[in-house]
């Protein structure tokens, strides 16, 4: 039975469904009543974890909003886990201390090998460190996300501290120089010849990572990436790109999952 058949049959048995929903000019499925973590569990049951290999780009600390961590640890999955921020990378290694089959890279995926500034929350602002998943190559992206968070989502205590320190949103951003690799050169460095699942969370750089991931060559059976911070044009272009490669798509909470039949 194919991965698609297994997952769809299991979804129906459990009372869930993939429903068609018009999004922009592309019709995609939207997952109804099931989290991506639950979908990934079904996928791994169908795929089998023994020869499975995943690549995670933008892993942060390995647990915050992370669907892979528990599977990687409990099933002893093989994978390459990538995170450019030094502090987050340290937490990532600690959170995966029981995982024996993973390799870790404290780098960012970019268009060239070298170094590049990554914009993030200032390290001395302890009360805002929980927002460090907003790190991006684009300073304006971090400023926009932090402004929105302070205005709409932050707790009263965080807002009060922010005001007491007489901060502006721009004051809270700093650049951290990070080592960069292209996707191809990093896989070559690690002698990775195939991967089955690509997970991407790079705060608006996701489509660029997809285009560098040599999907046409590696043909991963599952891809999941954050489309929430893409422009309307890039969001649509990413869907069109994957559909041209024969992927089936569904969306869930600001992310897109793509799978091969």
Coordinates of C-alpha atoms in Angstrom, one line a residue, residues 37 56-70 81 83 85 87-89 91-92 95-96 129-134 199-201 203 224 226 255:
X37 CA 2.4 15.9 14.4
X56 CA 15.6 20.0 9.4
X57 CA 16.5 23.5 8.4
X58 CA 16.0 26.0 11.2
X59 CA 15.6 23.7 14.2
X60 CA 15.9 26.4 16.9
X61 CA 16.1 24.6 20.3
X62 CA 14.6 21.4 19.0
X63 CA 11.5 21.5 21.1
X64 CA 9.7 24.8 20.6
X65 CA 6.9 24.3 18.0
X66 CA 8.8 21.3 16.8
X67 CA 7.0 18.2 15.4
X68 CA 10.0 16.1 14.9
X69 CA 11.8 15.9 18.3
X70 CA 9.8 13.2 20.0
X81 CA 19.6 19.0 12.2
X83 CA 20.4 25.8 13.5
X85 CA 22.0 30.7 16.3
X87 CA 22.5 30.0 22.0
X88 CA 19.6 28.1 20.3
X89 CA 22.1 25.5 19.0
X91 CA 19.9 24.3 23.7
X92 CA 19.3 22.1 20.7
X95 CA 17.5 18.7 24.1
X96 CA 18.7 15.9 21.8
X129 CA 14.6 35.5 24.6
X130 CA 11.5 33.4 24.2
X131 CA 10.9 35.2 20.9
X132 CA 14.3 34.2 19.4
X133 CA 12.5 31.9 16.8
X134 CA 12.0 35.1 14.8
X199 CA 11.4 20.3 7.4
X200 CA 12.0 24.0 6.9
X201 CA 11.3 27.0 9.2
X203 CA 11.2 33.0 8.8
X224 CA 6.9 20.6 5.4
X226 CA 6.3 27.6 6.9
X255 CA 2.5 25.8 7.0

